PDB file of C-alpha atoms in Angstrom:
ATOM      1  CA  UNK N   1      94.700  36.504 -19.564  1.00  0.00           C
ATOM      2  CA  UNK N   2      93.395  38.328 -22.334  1.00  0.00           C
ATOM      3  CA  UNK N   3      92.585  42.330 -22.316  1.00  0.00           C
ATOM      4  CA  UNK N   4      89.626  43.041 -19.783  1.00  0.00           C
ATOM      5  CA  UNK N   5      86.695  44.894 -21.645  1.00  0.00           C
ATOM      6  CA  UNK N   6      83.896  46.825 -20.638  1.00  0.00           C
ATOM      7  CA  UNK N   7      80.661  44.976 -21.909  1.00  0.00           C
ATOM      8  CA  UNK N   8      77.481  46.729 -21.810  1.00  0.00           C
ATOM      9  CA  UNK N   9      74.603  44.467 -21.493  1.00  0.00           C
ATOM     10  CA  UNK N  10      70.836  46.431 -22.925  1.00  0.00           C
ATOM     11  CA  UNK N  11      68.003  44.321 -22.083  1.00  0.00           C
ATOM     12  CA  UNK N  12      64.633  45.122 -23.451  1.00  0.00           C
ATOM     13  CA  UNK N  13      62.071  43.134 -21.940  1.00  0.00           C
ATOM     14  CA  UNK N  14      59.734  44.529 -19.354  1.00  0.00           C
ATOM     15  CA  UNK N  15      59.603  41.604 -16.771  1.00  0.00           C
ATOM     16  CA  UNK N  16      62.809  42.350 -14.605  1.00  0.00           C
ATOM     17  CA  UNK N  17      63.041  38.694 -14.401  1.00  0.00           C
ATOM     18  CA  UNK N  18      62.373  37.820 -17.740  1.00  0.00           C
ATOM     19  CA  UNK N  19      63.719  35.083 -19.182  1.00  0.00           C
ATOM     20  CA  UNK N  20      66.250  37.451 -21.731  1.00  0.00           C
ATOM     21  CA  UNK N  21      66.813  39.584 -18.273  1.00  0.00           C
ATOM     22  CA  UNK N  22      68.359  36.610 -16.817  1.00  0.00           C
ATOM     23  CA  UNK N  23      69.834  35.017 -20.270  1.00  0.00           C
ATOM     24  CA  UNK N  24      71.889  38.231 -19.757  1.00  0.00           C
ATOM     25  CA  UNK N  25      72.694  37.940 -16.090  1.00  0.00           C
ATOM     26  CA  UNK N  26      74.057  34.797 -16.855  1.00  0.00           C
ATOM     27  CA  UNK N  27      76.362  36.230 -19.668  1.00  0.00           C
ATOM     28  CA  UNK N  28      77.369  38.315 -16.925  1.00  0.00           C
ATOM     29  CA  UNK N  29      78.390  35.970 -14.581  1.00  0.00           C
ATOM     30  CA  UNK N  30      80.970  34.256 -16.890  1.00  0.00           C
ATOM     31  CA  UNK N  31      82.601  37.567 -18.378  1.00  0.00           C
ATOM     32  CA  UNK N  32      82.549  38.755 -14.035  1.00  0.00           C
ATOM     33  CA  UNK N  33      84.562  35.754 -13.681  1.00  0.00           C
ATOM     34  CA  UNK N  34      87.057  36.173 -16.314  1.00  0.00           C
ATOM     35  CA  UNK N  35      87.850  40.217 -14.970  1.00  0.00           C
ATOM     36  CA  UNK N  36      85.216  41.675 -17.275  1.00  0.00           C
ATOM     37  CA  UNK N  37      83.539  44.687 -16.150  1.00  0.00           C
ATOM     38  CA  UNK N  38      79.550  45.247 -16.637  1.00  0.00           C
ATOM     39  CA  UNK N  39      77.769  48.205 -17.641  1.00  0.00           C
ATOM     40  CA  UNK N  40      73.981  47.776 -17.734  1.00  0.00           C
ATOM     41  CA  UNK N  41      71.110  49.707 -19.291  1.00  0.00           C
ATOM     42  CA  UNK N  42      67.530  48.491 -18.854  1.00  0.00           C
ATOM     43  CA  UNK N  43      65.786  49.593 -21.621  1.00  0.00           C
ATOM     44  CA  UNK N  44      62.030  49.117 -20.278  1.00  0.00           C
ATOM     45  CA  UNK N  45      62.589  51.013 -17.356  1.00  0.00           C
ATOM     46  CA  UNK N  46      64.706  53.922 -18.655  1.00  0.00           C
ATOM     47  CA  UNK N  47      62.200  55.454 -20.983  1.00  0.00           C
ATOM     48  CA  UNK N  48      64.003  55.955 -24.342  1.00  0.00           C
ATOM     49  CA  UNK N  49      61.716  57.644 -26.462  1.00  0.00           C
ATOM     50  CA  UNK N  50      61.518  56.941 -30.407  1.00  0.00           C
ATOM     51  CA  UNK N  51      63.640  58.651 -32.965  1.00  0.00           C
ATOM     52  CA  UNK N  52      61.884  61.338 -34.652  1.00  0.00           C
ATOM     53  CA  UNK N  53      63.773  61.663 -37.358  1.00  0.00           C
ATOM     54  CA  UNK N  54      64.630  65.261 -36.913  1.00  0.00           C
ATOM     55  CA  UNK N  55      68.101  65.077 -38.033  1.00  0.00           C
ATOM     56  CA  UNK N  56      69.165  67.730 -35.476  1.00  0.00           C
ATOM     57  CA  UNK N  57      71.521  64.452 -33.820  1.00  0.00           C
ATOM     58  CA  UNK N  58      74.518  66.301 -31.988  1.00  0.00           C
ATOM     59  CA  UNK N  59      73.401  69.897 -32.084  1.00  0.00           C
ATOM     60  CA  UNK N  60      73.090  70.222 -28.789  1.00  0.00           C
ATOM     61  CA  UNK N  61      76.423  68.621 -28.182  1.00  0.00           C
ATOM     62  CA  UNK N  62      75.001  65.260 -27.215  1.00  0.00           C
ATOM     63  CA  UNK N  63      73.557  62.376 -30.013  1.00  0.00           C
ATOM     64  CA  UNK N  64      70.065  63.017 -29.468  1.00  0.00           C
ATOM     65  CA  UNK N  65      68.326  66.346 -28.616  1.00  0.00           C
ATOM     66  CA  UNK N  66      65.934  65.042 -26.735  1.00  0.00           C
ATOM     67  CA  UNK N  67      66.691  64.603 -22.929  1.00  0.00           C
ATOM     68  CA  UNK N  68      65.201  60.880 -22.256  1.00  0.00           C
ATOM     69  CA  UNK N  69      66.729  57.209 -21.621  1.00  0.00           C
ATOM     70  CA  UNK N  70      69.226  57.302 -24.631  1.00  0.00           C
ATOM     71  CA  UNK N  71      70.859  60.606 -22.353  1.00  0.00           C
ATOM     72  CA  UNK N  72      72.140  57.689 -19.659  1.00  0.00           C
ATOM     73  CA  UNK N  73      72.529  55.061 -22.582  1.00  0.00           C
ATOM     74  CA  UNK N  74      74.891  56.912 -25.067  1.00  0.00           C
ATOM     75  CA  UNK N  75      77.969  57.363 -22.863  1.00  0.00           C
ATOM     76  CA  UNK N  76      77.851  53.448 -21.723  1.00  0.00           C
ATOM     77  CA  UNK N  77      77.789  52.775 -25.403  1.00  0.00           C
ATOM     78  CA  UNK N  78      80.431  54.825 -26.183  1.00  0.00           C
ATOM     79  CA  UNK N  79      82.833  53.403 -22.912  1.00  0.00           C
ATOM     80  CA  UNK N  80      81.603  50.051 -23.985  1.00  0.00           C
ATOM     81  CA  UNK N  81      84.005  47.203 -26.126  1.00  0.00           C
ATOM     82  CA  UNK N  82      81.007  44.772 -26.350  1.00  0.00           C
ATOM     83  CA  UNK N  83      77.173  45.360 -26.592  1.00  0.00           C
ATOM     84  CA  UNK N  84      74.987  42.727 -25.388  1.00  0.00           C
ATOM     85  CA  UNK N  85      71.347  42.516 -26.689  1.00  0.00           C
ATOM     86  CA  UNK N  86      69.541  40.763 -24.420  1.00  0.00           C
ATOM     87  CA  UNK N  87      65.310  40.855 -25.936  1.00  0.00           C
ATOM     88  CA  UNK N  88      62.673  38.774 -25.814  1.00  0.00           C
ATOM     89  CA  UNK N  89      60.958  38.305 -29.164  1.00  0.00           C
ATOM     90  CA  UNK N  90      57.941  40.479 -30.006  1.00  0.00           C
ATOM     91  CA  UNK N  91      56.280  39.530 -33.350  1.00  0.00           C
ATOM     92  CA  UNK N  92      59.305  38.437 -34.885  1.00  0.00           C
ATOM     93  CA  UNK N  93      61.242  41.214 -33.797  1.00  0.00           C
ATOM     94  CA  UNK N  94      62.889  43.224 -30.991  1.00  0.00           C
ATOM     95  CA  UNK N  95      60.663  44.578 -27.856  1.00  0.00           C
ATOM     96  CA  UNK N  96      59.155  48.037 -28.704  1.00  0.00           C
ATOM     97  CA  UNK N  97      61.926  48.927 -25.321  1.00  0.00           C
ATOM     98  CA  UNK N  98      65.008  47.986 -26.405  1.00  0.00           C
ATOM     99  CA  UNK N  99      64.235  49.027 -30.349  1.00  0.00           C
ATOM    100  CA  UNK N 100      63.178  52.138 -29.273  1.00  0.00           C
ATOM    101  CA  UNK N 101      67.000  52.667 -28.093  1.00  0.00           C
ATOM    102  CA  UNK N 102      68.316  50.678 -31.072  1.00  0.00           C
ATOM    103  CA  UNK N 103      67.210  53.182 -33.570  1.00  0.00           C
ATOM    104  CA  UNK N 104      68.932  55.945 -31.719  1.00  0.00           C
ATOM    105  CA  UNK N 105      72.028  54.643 -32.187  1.00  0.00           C
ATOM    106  CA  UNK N 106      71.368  56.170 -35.798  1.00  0.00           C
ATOM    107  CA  UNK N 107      72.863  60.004 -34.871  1.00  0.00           C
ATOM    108  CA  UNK N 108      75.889  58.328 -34.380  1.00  0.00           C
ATOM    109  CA  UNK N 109      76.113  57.376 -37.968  1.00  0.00           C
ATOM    110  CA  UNK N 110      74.945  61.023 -38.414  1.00  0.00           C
ATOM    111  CA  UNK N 111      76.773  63.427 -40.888  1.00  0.00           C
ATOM    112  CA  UNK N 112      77.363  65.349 -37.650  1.00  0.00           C
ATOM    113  CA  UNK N 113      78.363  63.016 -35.092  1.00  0.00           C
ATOM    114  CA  UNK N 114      81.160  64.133 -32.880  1.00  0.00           C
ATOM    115  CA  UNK N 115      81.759  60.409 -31.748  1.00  0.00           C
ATOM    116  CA  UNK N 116      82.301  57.385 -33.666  1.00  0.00           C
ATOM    117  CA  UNK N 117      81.296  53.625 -32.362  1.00  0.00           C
ATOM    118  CA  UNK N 118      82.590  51.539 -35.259  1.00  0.00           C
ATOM    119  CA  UNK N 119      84.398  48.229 -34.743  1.00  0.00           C
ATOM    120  CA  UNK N 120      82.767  47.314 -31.281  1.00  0.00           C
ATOM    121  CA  UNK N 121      81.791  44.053 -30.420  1.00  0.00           C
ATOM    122  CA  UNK N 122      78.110  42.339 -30.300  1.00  0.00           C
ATOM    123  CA  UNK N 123      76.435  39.673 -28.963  1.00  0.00           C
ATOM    124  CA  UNK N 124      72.442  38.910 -29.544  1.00  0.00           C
ATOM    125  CA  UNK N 125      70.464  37.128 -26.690  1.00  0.00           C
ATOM    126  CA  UNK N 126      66.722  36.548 -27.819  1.00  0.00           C
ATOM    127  CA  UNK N 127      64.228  34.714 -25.891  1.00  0.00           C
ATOM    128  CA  UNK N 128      60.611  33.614 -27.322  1.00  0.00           C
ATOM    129  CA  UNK N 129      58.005  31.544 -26.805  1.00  0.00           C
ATOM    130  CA  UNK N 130      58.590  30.104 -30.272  1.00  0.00           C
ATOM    131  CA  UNK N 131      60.148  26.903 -30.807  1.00  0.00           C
ATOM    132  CA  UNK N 132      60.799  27.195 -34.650  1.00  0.00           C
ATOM    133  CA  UNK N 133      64.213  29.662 -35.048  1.00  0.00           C
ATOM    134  CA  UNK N 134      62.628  30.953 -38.238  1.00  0.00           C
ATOM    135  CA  UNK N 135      60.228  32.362 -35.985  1.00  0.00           C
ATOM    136  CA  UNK N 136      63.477  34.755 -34.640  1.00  0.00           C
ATOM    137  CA  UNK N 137      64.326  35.266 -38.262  1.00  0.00           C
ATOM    138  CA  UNK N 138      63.379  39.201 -37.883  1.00  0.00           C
ATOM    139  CA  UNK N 139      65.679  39.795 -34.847  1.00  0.00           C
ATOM    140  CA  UNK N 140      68.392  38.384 -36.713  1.00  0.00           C
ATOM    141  CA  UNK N 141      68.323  39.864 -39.515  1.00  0.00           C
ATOM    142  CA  UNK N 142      67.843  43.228 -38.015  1.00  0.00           C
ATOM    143  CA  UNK N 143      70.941  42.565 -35.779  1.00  0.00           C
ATOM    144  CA  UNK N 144      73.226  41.211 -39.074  1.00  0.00           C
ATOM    145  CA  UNK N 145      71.766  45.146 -40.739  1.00  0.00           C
ATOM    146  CA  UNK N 146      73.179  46.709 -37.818  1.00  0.00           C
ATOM    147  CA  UNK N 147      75.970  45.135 -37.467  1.00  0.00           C
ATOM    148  CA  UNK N 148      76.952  46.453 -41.413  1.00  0.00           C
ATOM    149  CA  UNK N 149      75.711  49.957 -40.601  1.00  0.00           C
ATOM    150  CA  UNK N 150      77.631  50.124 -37.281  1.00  0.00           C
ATOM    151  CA  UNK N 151      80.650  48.249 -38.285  1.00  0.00           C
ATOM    152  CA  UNK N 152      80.527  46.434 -35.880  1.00  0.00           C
ATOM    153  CA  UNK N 153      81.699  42.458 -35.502  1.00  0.00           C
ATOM    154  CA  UNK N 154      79.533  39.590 -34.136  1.00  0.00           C
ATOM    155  CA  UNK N 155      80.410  37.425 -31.266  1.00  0.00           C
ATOM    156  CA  UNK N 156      77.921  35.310 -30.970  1.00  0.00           C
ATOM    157  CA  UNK N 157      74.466  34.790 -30.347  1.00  0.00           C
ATOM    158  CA  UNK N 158      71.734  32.725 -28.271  1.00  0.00           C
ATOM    159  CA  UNK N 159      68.456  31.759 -29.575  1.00  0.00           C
ATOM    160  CA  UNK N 160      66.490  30.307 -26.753  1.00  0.00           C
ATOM    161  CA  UNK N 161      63.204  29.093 -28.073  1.00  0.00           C
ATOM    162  CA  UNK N 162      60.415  27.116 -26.265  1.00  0.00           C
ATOM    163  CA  UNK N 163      60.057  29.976 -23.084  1.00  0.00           C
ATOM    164  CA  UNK N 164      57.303  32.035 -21.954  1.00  0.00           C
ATOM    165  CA  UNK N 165      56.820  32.198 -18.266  1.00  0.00           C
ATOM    166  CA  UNK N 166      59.023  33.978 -15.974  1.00  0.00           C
ATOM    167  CA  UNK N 167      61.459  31.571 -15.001  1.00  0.00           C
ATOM    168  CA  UNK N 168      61.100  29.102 -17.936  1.00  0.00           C
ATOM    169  CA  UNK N 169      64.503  29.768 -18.831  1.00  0.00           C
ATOM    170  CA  UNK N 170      66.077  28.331 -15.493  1.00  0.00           C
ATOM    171  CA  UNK N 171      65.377  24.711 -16.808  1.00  0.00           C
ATOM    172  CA  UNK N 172      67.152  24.538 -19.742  1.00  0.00           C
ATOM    173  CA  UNK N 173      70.806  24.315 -20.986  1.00  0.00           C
ATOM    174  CA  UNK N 174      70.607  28.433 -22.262  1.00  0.00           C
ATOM    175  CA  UNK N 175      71.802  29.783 -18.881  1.00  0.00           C
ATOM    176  CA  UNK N 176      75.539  27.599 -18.945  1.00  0.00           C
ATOM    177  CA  UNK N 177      75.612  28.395 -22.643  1.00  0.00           C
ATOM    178  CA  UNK N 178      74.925  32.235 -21.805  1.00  0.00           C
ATOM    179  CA  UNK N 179      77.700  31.743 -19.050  1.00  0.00           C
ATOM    180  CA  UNK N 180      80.783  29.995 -21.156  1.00  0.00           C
ATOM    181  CA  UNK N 181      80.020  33.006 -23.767  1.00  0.00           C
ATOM    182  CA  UNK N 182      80.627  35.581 -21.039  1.00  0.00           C
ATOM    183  CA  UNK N 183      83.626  33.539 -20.103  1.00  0.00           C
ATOM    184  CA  UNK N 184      84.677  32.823 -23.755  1.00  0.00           C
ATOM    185  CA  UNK N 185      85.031  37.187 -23.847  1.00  0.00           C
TER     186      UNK N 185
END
């Protein structure tokens, strides 16, 4: 069996059983089965408040100075092998949630970070009512950018077009696919 990792799964979308939500939970289930363990951090209901640019990352001994969501998020991300992105698509691009915590992740890339997340692994699990991919073209470009800046490698992603209701996502082939990537860890 290969080495057990901690994967840390971010959701952003503010139905808890949205469609990504449960994209995710079914990511979870495979990597469960295989010994994996799960961290979780739900974006839209831990209230991670933008980046303000203040460059003061790490002065207070922590990545951000300001005492909000990314406070609970930052040591899961730092424990964690694997981050899993797990959004719904907003305008061709992340959820205002889970970008919010996204562009965070800047102070450790900080001249004065104390901590240093290079070479984790990523996944990227987007959901959308669009059924043209070019339509997610944002998202994955945006993930690719951070990927370079966090040097960080890809594992894989899922694209699952064509859903918009809660529960859409139950009746298509997305959920095994989420499921032998979790196992495939």
């Amino acid at each position: 069996m290969s080495q057990t990792k901690k994967i840390l799964l971010i959701t952003g979308s503010p139905r808890s059983k949205g469609n990504s939500t449960t994209l995710a939970n079914a990511l979870a289930k495979g990597a469960e089965e295989k010994g994996h363990t799960i961290l979780r951090f739900d974006s839209a209901k831990n209230n991670v408040l933008p980046c303000t640019a203040c460059d003061a990352c790490w002065s207070k001994g922590t990545p951000c100075i300001f005492n909000d969501g990314f406070t609970e998020l930052a040591p899961l991300l730092e424990q964690a092998d694997v981050i899993v992105f797990a959004s719904p698509v907003y305008w061709g691009t992340f959820s205002t949630q889970i970008k919010s915590a996204i562009d965070k992740f800047y102070s450790y890339m900080a001249e004065k970070s104390q901590t240093s997340i290079a070479g984790k692994q990523s996944i990227l699990l987007m959901t959308g009512a669009e059924k043209e991919e070019s339509l997610f073209t944002g998202c994955i470009e945006t993930y690719k950018a951070m990927l370079h800046f966090l040097k960080w490698n890809d594992l894989g992603s899922i694209i699952a077009k064509g859903l918009w209701a809660e529960g859409d996502i139950e009746s298509s082939d997305y959920l095994a696919k989420a499921e032998a990537l979790g196992k495939s860890l």
